[in-house]
């Protein structure tokens, strides 16, 4: 009999799309995220002062949308925009991230004059069953290190499920 441990299975927890900008440019980023996902983005404020970039605490510096359900179609489009290729150094434990230089590279997306040419970042976060134990408010528990999703597991999962090619040397 095949006794496979269900608690070791990997699944995608969420897909996060974000755009960084300041001033009037942030509204264009909000329009872009709304166009791609159909959801209202949340604006992010700076916590630190960076004089070289003109950033001060409280200034809006980006917009973000988190997709927790029905994200497979959007994720496939985002991966198609980078030709289903990701560098191995973009993968870390529990997640991987990649950037899209221009949103018009995404299949099915047309140029919008009011948005202009703009890019975005995509982060895909993975989890195993039981992660809620560390996140819940009552009777919170600790999760061991073996509960983390490793780089190799993420690479195998994405190669099998989404047919992604990972480039670069193996770590």
mmCIF file with all atom_site columns, C-alpha atoms in Angstrom:
data_model
loop_
_atom_site.group_PDB
_atom_site.id
_atom_site.type_symbol
_atom_site.label_atom_id
_atom_site.label_alt_id
_atom_site.label_comp_id
_atom_site.label_asym_id
_atom_site.label_entity_id
_atom_site.label_seq_id
_atom_site.pdbx_PDB_ins_code
_atom_site.Cartn_x
_atom_site.Cartn_y
_atom_site.Cartn_z
_atom_site.occupancy
_atom_site.B_iso_or_equiv
_atom_site.pdbx_formal_charge
_atom_site.auth_seq_id
_atom_site.auth_comp_id
_atom_site.auth_asym_id
_atom_site.auth_atom_id
_atom_site.pdbx_PDB_model_num
ATOM 1   C CA . UNK A 1 1   ? 0.000   0.000  0.000   1.00 0.00 ? 1   UNK A CA 1
ATOM 2   C CA . UNK A 1 2   ? 1.123   3.537  -0.744  1.00 0.00 ? 2   UNK A CA 1
ATOM 3   C CA . UNK A 1 3   ? 1.189   5.401  2.546   1.00 0.00 ? 3   UNK A CA 1
ATOM 4   C CA . UNK A 1 4   ? 1.861   8.965  1.436   1.00 0.00 ? 4   UNK A CA 1
ATOM 5   C CA . UNK A 1 5   ? 1.808   11.660 4.093   1.00 0.00 ? 5   UNK A CA 1
ATOM 6   C CA . UNK A 1 6   ? -0.857  14.227 3.190   1.00 0.00 ? 6   UNK A CA 1
ATOM 7   C CA . UNK A 1 7   ? 0.731   16.771 5.529   1.00 0.00 ? 7   UNK A CA 1
ATOM 8   C CA . UNK A 1 8   ? 3.819   16.920 3.268   1.00 0.00 ? 8   UNK A CA 1
ATOM 9   C CA . UNK A 1 9   ? 1.870   18.021 0.178   1.00 0.00 ? 9   UNK A CA 1
ATOM 10  C CA . UNK A 1 10  ? 2.679   21.474 -1.194  1.00 0.00 ? 10  UNK A CA 1
ATOM 11  C CA . UNK A 1 11  ? 0.123   24.014 -2.354  1.00 0.00 ? 11  UNK A CA 1
ATOM 12  C CA . UNK A 1 12  ? 0.155   27.632 -3.447  1.00 0.00 ? 12  UNK A CA 1
ATOM 13  C CA . UNK A 1 13  ? -1.021  29.845 -0.609  1.00 0.00 ? 13  UNK A CA 1
ATOM 14  C CA . UNK A 1 14  ? -1.265  33.142 -2.495  1.00 0.00 ? 14  UNK A CA 1
ATOM 15  C CA . UNK A 1 15  ? -0.106  35.146 -5.475  1.00 0.00 ? 15  UNK A CA 1
ATOM 16  C CA . UNK A 1 16  ? 0.871   38.770 -4.803  1.00 0.00 ? 16  UNK A CA 1
ATOM 17  C CA . UNK A 1 17  ? 1.071   41.403 -7.563  1.00 0.00 ? 17  UNK A CA 1
ATOM 18  C CA . UNK A 1 18  ? 2.660   44.744 -6.729  1.00 0.00 ? 18  UNK A CA 1
ATOM 19  C CA . UNK A 1 19  ? 3.705   47.985 -8.364  1.00 0.00 ? 19  UNK A CA 1
ATOM 20  C CA . UNK A 1 20  ? 6.090   50.541 -6.922  1.00 0.00 ? 20  UNK A CA 1
ATOM 21  C CA . UNK A 1 21  ? 5.627   54.254 -7.651  1.00 0.00 ? 21  UNK A CA 1
ATOM 22  C CA . UNK A 1 22  ? 5.232   57.629 -5.985  1.00 0.00 ? 22  UNK A CA 1
ATOM 23  C CA . UNK A 1 23  ? 3.042   60.654 -6.600  1.00 0.00 ? 23  UNK A CA 1
ATOM 24  C CA . UNK A 1 24  ? 0.758   60.604 -9.642  1.00 0.00 ? 24  UNK A CA 1
ATOM 25  C CA . UNK A 1 25  ? 2.409   57.427 -10.953 1.00 0.00 ? 25  UNK A CA 1
ATOM 26  C CA . UNK A 1 26  ? 0.857   55.379 -8.145  1.00 0.00 ? 26  UNK A CA 1
ATOM 27  C CA . UNK A 1 27  ? -2.635  55.956 -9.573  1.00 0.00 ? 27  UNK A CA 1
ATOM 28  C CA . UNK A 1 28  ? -1.470  54.444 -12.865 1.00 0.00 ? 28  UNK A CA 1
ATOM 29  C CA . UNK A 1 29  ? -0.177  51.417 -10.953 1.00 0.00 ? 29  UNK A CA 1
ATOM 30  C CA . UNK A 1 30  ? -3.517  51.067 -9.154  1.00 0.00 ? 30  UNK A CA 1
ATOM 31  C CA . UNK A 1 31  ? -5.352  51.151 -12.508 1.00 0.00 ? 31  UNK A CA 1
ATOM 32  C CA . UNK A 1 32  ? -2.995  48.508 -13.888 1.00 0.00 ? 32  UNK A CA 1
ATOM 33  C CA . UNK A 1 33  ? -3.529  46.108 -10.983 1.00 0.00 ? 33  UNK A CA 1
ATOM 34  C CA . UNK A 1 34  ? -7.283  46.623 -11.156 1.00 0.00 ? 34  UNK A CA 1
ATOM 35  C CA . UNK A 1 35  ? -7.207  45.945 -14.911 1.00 0.00 ? 35  UNK A CA 1
ATOM 36  C CA . UNK A 1 36  ? -5.248  42.706 -14.469 1.00 0.00 ? 36  UNK A CA 1
ATOM 37  C CA . UNK A 1 37  ? -7.082  41.261 -11.448 1.00 0.00 ? 37  UNK A CA 1
ATOM 38  C CA . UNK A 1 38  ? -10.453 42.984 -11.207 1.00 0.00 ? 38  UNK A CA 1
ATOM 39  C CA . UNK A 1 39  ? -9.800  43.642 -7.503  1.00 0.00 ? 39  UNK A CA 1
ATOM 40  C CA . UNK A 1 40  ? -9.133  46.893 -5.686  1.00 0.00 ? 40  UNK A CA 1
ATOM 41  C CA . UNK A 1 41  ? -5.424  47.258 -4.794  1.00 0.00 ? 41  UNK A CA 1
ATOM 42  C CA . UNK A 1 42  ? -4.221  48.433 -1.406  1.00 0.00 ? 42  UNK A CA 1
ATOM 43  C CA . UNK A 1 43  ? -1.785  51.339 -1.348  1.00 0.00 ? 43  UNK A CA 1
ATOM 44  C CA . UNK A 1 44  ? 1.404   50.954 0.681   1.00 0.00 ? 44  UNK A CA 1
ATOM 45  C CA . UNK A 1 45  ? 3.065   53.741 2.648   1.00 0.00 ? 45  UNK A CA 1
ATOM 46  C CA . UNK A 1 46  ? 6.773   54.221 3.304   1.00 0.00 ? 46  UNK A CA 1
ATOM 47  C CA . UNK A 1 47  ? 8.093   53.688 6.820   1.00 0.00 ? 47  UNK A CA 1
ATOM 48  C CA . UNK A 1 48  ? 11.615  54.998 6.241   1.00 0.00 ? 48  UNK A CA 1
ATOM 49  C CA . UNK A 1 49  ? 13.092  58.188 4.893   1.00 0.00 ? 49  UNK A CA 1
ATOM 50  C CA . UNK A 1 50  ? 15.199  57.820 1.734   1.00 0.00 ? 50  UNK A CA 1
ATOM 51  C CA . UNK A 1 51  ? 16.318  61.332 0.730   1.00 0.00 ? 51  UNK A CA 1
ATOM 52  C CA . UNK A 1 52  ? 17.996  60.230 -2.517  1.00 0.00 ? 52  UNK A CA 1
ATOM 53  C CA . UNK A 1 53  ? 14.654  58.962 -3.833  1.00 0.00 ? 53  UNK A CA 1
ATOM 54  C CA . UNK A 1 54  ? 12.532  61.690 -2.243  1.00 0.00 ? 54  UNK A CA 1
ATOM 55  C CA . UNK A 1 55  ? 10.749  59.196 0.000   1.00 0.00 ? 55  UNK A CA 1
ATOM 56  C CA . UNK A 1 56  ? 9.542   60.135 3.472   1.00 0.00 ? 56  UNK A CA 1
ATOM 57  C CA . UNK A 1 57  ? 7.495   58.252 6.087   1.00 0.00 ? 57  UNK A CA 1
ATOM 58  C CA . UNK A 1 58  ? 3.782   58.235 5.301   1.00 0.00 ? 58  UNK A CA 1
ATOM 59  C CA . UNK A 1 59  ? 4.269   58.798 1.555   1.00 0.00 ? 59  UNK A CA 1
ATOM 60  C CA . UNK A 1 60  ? 2.438   56.283 -0.656  1.00 0.00 ? 60  UNK A CA 1
ATOM 61  C CA . UNK A 1 61  ? 5.098   54.269 -2.491  1.00 0.00 ? 61  UNK A CA 1
ATOM 62  C CA . UNK A 1 62  ? 3.265   51.346 -4.044  1.00 0.00 ? 62  UNK A CA 1
ATOM 63  C CA . UNK A 1 63  ? 0.129   49.279 -4.551  1.00 0.00 ? 63  UNK A CA 1
ATOM 64  C CA . UNK A 1 64  ? -0.458  45.576 -3.957  1.00 0.00 ? 64  UNK A CA 1
ATOM 65  C CA . UNK A 1 65  ? -3.116  42.932 -4.685  1.00 0.00 ? 65  UNK A CA 1
ATOM 66  C CA . UNK A 1 66  ? -3.142  39.539 -2.979  1.00 0.00 ? 66  UNK A CA 1
ATOM 67  C CA . UNK A 1 67  ? -4.967  36.689 -4.725  1.00 0.00 ? 67  UNK A CA 1
ATOM 68  C CA . UNK A 1 68  ? -5.812  33.730 -2.499  1.00 0.00 ? 68  UNK A CA 1
ATOM 69  C CA . UNK A 1 69  ? -8.479  32.022 -4.620  1.00 0.00 ? 69  UNK A CA 1
ATOM 70  C CA . UNK A 1 70  ? -8.926  31.618 -8.374  1.00 0.00 ? 70  UNK A CA 1
ATOM 71  C CA . UNK A 1 71  ? -5.380  32.731 -9.133  1.00 0.00 ? 71  UNK A CA 1
ATOM 72  C CA . UNK A 1 72  ? -4.337  29.924 -11.489 1.00 0.00 ? 72  UNK A CA 1
ATOM 73  C CA . UNK A 1 73  ? -5.478  31.671 -14.673 1.00 0.00 ? 73  UNK A CA 1
ATOM 74  C CA . UNK A 1 74  ? -3.746  34.922 -13.747 1.00 0.00 ? 74  UNK A CA 1
ATOM 75  C CA . UNK A 1 75  ? -0.589  33.067 -12.670 1.00 0.00 ? 75  UNK A CA 1
ATOM 76  C CA . UNK A 1 76  ? -0.432  31.218 -16.003 1.00 0.00 ? 76  UNK A CA 1
ATOM 77  C CA . UNK A 1 77  ? -0.733  34.546 -17.873 1.00 0.00 ? 77  UNK A CA 1
ATOM 78  C CA . UNK A 1 78  ? 2.012   36.106 -15.758 1.00 0.00 ? 78  UNK A CA 1
ATOM 79  C CA . UNK A 1 79  ? 4.307   33.133 -16.337 1.00 0.00 ? 79  UNK A CA 1
ATOM 80  C CA . UNK A 1 80  ? 3.575   33.264 -20.084 1.00 0.00 ? 80  UNK A CA 1
ATOM 81  C CA . UNK A 1 81  ? 4.735   36.906 -20.059 1.00 0.00 ? 81  UNK A CA 1
ATOM 82  C CA . UNK A 1 82  ? 8.223   35.693 -19.054 1.00 0.00 ? 82  UNK A CA 1
ATOM 83  C CA . UNK A 1 83  ? 8.105   32.753 -21.523 1.00 0.00 ? 83  UNK A CA 1
ATOM 84  C CA . UNK A 1 84  ? 7.659   30.214 -18.692 1.00 0.00 ? 84  UNK A CA 1
ATOM 85  C CA . UNK A 1 85  ? 11.299  30.725 -17.682 1.00 0.00 ? 85  UNK A CA 1
ATOM 86  C CA . UNK A 1 86  ? 12.464  31.611 -14.193 1.00 0.00 ? 86  UNK A CA 1
ATOM 87  C CA . UNK A 1 87  ? 16.003  31.831 -12.882 1.00 0.00 ? 87  UNK A CA 1
ATOM 88  C CA . UNK A 1 88  ? 16.896  29.519 -10.017 1.00 0.00 ? 88  UNK A CA 1
ATOM 89  C CA . UNK A 1 89  ? 18.199  32.457 -7.999  1.00 0.00 ? 89  UNK A CA 1
ATOM 90  C CA . UNK A 1 90  ? 14.665  33.920 -7.990  1.00 0.00 ? 90  UNK A CA 1
ATOM 91  C CA . UNK A 1 91  ? 13.490  30.950 -5.898  1.00 0.00 ? 91  UNK A CA 1
ATOM 92  C CA . UNK A 1 92  ? 13.788  31.000 -2.095  1.00 0.00 ? 92  UNK A CA 1
ATOM 93  C CA . UNK A 1 93  ? 12.332  28.854 0.660   1.00 0.00 ? 93  UNK A CA 1
ATOM 94  C CA . UNK A 1 94  ? 8.518   29.145 0.721   1.00 0.00 ? 94  UNK A CA 1
ATOM 95  C CA . UNK A 1 95  ? 8.260   31.487 -2.310  1.00 0.00 ? 95  UNK A CA 1
ATOM 96  C CA . UNK A 1 96  ? 9.586   32.730 -5.626  1.00 0.00 ? 96  UNK A CA 1
ATOM 97  C CA . UNK A 1 97  ? 9.325   36.111 -7.321  1.00 0.00 ? 97  UNK A CA 1
ATOM 98  C CA . UNK A 1 98  ? 9.752   37.492 -10.812 1.00 0.00 ? 98  UNK A CA 1
ATOM 99  C CA . UNK A 1 99  ? 9.227   40.795 -12.566 1.00 0.00 ? 99  UNK A CA 1
ATOM 100 C CA . UNK A 1 100 ? 7.406   41.714 -15.747 1.00 0.00 ? 100 UNK A CA 1
ATOM 101 C CA . UNK A 1 101 ? 9.019   44.693 -17.492 1.00 0.00 ? 101 UNK A CA 1
ATOM 102 C CA . UNK A 1 102 ? 5.944   45.855 -19.424 1.00 0.00 ? 102 UNK A CA 1
ATOM 103 C CA . UNK A 1 103 ? 2.375   44.749 -18.799 1.00 0.00 ? 103 UNK A CA 1
ATOM 104 C CA . UNK A 1 104 ? 1.711   44.571 -22.559 1.00 0.00 ? 104 UNK A CA 1
ATOM 105 C CA . UNK A 1 105 ? 3.822   41.370 -22.571 1.00 0.00 ? 105 UNK A CA 1
ATOM 106 C CA . UNK A 1 106 ? 0.994   39.616 -20.685 1.00 0.00 ? 106 UNK A CA 1
ATOM 107 C CA . UNK A 1 107 ? -1.184  37.641 -23.144 1.00 0.00 ? 107 UNK A CA 1
ATOM 108 C CA . UNK A 1 108 ? -4.623  39.174 -23.658 1.00 0.00 ? 108 UNK A CA 1
ATOM 109 C CA . UNK A 1 109 ? -3.637  42.572 -22.282 1.00 0.00 ? 109 UNK A CA 1
ATOM 110 C CA . UNK A 1 110 ? -3.720  45.599 -24.554 1.00 0.00 ? 110 UNK A CA 1
ATOM 111 C CA . UNK A 1 111 ? -1.953  48.920 -24.177 1.00 0.00 ? 111 UNK A CA 1
ATOM 112 C CA . UNK A 1 112 ? -3.896  51.470 -22.119 1.00 0.00 ? 112 UNK A CA 1
ATOM 113 C CA . UNK A 1 113 ? -3.063  55.096 -22.894 1.00 0.00 ? 113 UNK A CA 1
ATOM 114 C CA . UNK A 1 114 ? -3.942  56.336 -19.391 1.00 0.00 ? 114 UNK A CA 1
ATOM 115 C CA . UNK A 1 115 ? -1.596  53.769 -17.759 1.00 0.00 ? 115 UNK A CA 1
ATOM 116 C CA . UNK A 1 116 ? 1.342   54.041 -20.162 1.00 0.00 ? 116 UNK A CA 1
ATOM 117 C CA . UNK A 1 117 ? 4.284   51.630 -20.097 1.00 0.00 ? 117 UNK A CA 1
ATOM 118 C CA . UNK A 1 118 ? 4.652   50.089 -16.656 1.00 0.00 ? 118 UNK A CA 1
ATOM 119 C CA . UNK A 1 119 ? 5.948   46.902 -15.077 1.00 0.00 ? 119 UNK A CA 1
ATOM 120 C CA . UNK A 1 120 ? 5.022   44.883 -12.025 1.00 0.00 ? 120 UNK A CA 1
ATOM 121 C CA . UNK A 1 121 ? 6.351   42.218 -9.673  1.00 0.00 ? 121 UNK A CA 1
ATOM 122 C CA . UNK A 1 122 ? 4.759   38.839 -9.006  1.00 0.00 ? 122 UNK A CA 1
ATOM 123 C CA . UNK A 1 123 ? 5.387   36.733 -5.889  1.00 0.00 ? 123 UNK A CA 1
ATOM 124 C CA . UNK A 1 124 ? 4.064   33.191 -5.453  1.00 0.00 ? 124 UNK A CA 1
ATOM 125 C CA . UNK A 1 125 ? 3.961   31.918 -1.853  1.00 0.00 ? 125 UNK A CA 1
ATOM 126 C CA . UNK A 1 126 ? 3.798   28.202 -0.988  1.00 0.00 ? 126 UNK A CA 1
ATOM 127 C CA . UNK A 1 127 ? 2.644   26.367 2.127   1.00 0.00 ? 127 UNK A CA 1
ATOM 128 C CA . UNK A 1 128 ? 2.032   22.943 3.576   1.00 0.00 ? 128 UNK A CA 1
ATOM 129 C CA . UNK A 1 129 ? -0.981  21.784 5.552   1.00 0.00 ? 129 UNK A CA 1
ATOM 130 C CA . UNK A 1 130 ? -0.725  22.883 9.170   1.00 0.00 ? 130 UNK A CA 1
ATOM 131 C CA . UNK A 1 131 ? 0.643   26.383 8.620   1.00 0.00 ? 131 UNK A CA 1
ATOM 132 C CA . UNK A 1 132 ? -2.407  27.875 10.302  1.00 0.00 ? 132 UNK A CA 1
ATOM 133 C CA . UNK A 1 133 ? -1.123  26.569 13.656  1.00 0.00 ? 133 UNK A CA 1
ATOM 134 C CA . UNK A 1 134 ? 1.527   29.312 13.661  1.00 0.00 ? 134 UNK A CA 1
ATOM 135 C CA . UNK A 1 135 ? -0.775  32.041 12.322  1.00 0.00 ? 135 UNK A CA 1
ATOM 136 C CA . UNK A 1 136 ? -3.946  31.644 14.384  1.00 0.00 ? 136 UNK A CA 1
ATOM 137 C CA . UNK A 1 137 ? -4.635  33.897 17.342  1.00 0.00 ? 137 UNK A CA 1
ATOM 138 C CA . UNK A 1 138 ? -5.763  31.362 19.965  1.00 0.00 ? 138 UNK A CA 1
ATOM 139 C CA . UNK A 1 139 ? -3.554  28.390 20.947  1.00 0.00 ? 139 UNK A CA 1
ATOM 140 C CA . UNK A 1 140 ? -0.796  29.487 18.570  1.00 0.00 ? 140 UNK A CA 1
ATOM 141 C CA . UNK A 1 141 ? 1.897   26.870 18.096  1.00 0.00 ? 141 UNK A CA 1
ATOM 142 C CA . UNK A 1 142 ? 5.371   26.662 16.662  1.00 0.00 ? 142 UNK A CA 1
ATOM 143 C CA . UNK A 1 143 ? 6.139   25.093 13.312  1.00 0.00 ? 143 UNK A CA 1
ATOM 144 C CA . UNK A 1 144 ? 9.367   23.105 12.841  1.00 0.00 ? 144 UNK A CA 1
ATOM 145 C CA . UNK A 1 145 ? 11.901  23.966 10.143  1.00 0.00 ? 145 UNK A CA 1
ATOM 146 C CA . UNK A 1 146 ? 11.004  20.830 8.167   1.00 0.00 ? 146 UNK A CA 1
ATOM 147 C CA . UNK A 1 147 ? 7.567   22.366 7.542   1.00 0.00 ? 147 UNK A CA 1
ATOM 148 C CA . UNK A 1 148 ? 9.121   24.968 5.217   1.00 0.00 ? 148 UNK A CA 1
ATOM 149 C CA . UNK A 1 149 ? 8.873   24.389 1.471   1.00 0.00 ? 149 UNK A CA 1
ATOM 150 C CA . UNK A 1 150 ? 12.408  24.098 0.079   1.00 0.00 ? 150 UNK A CA 1
ATOM 151 C CA . UNK A 1 151 ? 13.756  25.447 -3.223  1.00 0.00 ? 151 UNK A CA 1
ATOM 152 C CA . UNK A 1 152 ? 13.955  21.969 -4.751  1.00 0.00 ? 152 UNK A CA 1
ATOM 153 C CA . UNK A 1 153 ? 10.350  21.199 -3.841  1.00 0.00 ? 153 UNK A CA 1
ATOM 154 C CA . UNK A 1 154 ? 9.163   24.481 -5.358  1.00 0.00 ? 154 UNK A CA 1
ATOM 155 C CA . UNK A 1 155 ? 11.125  23.827 -8.551  1.00 0.00 ? 155 UNK A CA 1
ATOM 156 C CA . UNK A 1 156 ? 9.716   20.274 -8.874  1.00 0.00 ? 156 UNK A CA 1
ATOM 157 C CA . UNK A 1 157 ? 6.159   21.476 -8.170  1.00 0.00 ? 157 UNK A CA 1
ATOM 158 C CA . UNK A 1 158 ? 6.318   24.261 -10.761 1.00 0.00 ? 158 UNK A CA 1
ATOM 159 C CA . UNK A 1 159 ? 7.983   22.061 -13.398 1.00 0.00 ? 159 UNK A CA 1
ATOM 160 C CA . UNK A 1 160 ? 5.308   19.381 -12.993 1.00 0.00 ? 160 UNK A CA 1
ATOM 161 C CA . UNK A 1 161 ? 2.187   21.521 -12.583 1.00 0.00 ? 161 UNK A CA 1
ATOM 162 C CA . UNK A 1 162 ? 2.905   24.643 -14.677 1.00 0.00 ? 162 UNK A CA 1
ATOM 163 C CA . UNK A 1 163 ? 5.655   23.336 -17.025 1.00 0.00 ? 163 UNK A CA 1
ATOM 164 C CA . UNK A 1 164 ? 8.103   26.068 -16.039 1.00 0.00 ? 164 UNK A CA 1
ATOM 165 C CA . UNK A 1 165 ? 11.764  25.912 -17.043 1.00 0.00 ? 165 UNK A CA 1
ATOM 166 C CA . UNK A 1 166 ? 14.275  26.994 -14.424 1.00 0.00 ? 166 UNK A CA 1
ATOM 167 C CA . UNK A 1 167 ? 17.532  28.442 -15.713 1.00 0.00 ? 167 UNK A CA 1
ATOM 168 C CA . UNK A 1 168 ? 20.905  28.825 -14.028 1.00 0.00 ? 168 UNK A CA 1
ATOM 169 C CA . UNK A 1 169 ? 23.103  26.483 -12.085 1.00 0.00 ? 169 UNK A CA 1
ATOM 170 C CA . UNK A 1 170 ? 21.693  24.135 -9.479  1.00 0.00 ? 170 UNK A CA 1
ATOM 171 C CA . UNK A 1 171 ? 22.180  25.048 -5.853  1.00 0.00 ? 171 UNK A CA 1
#
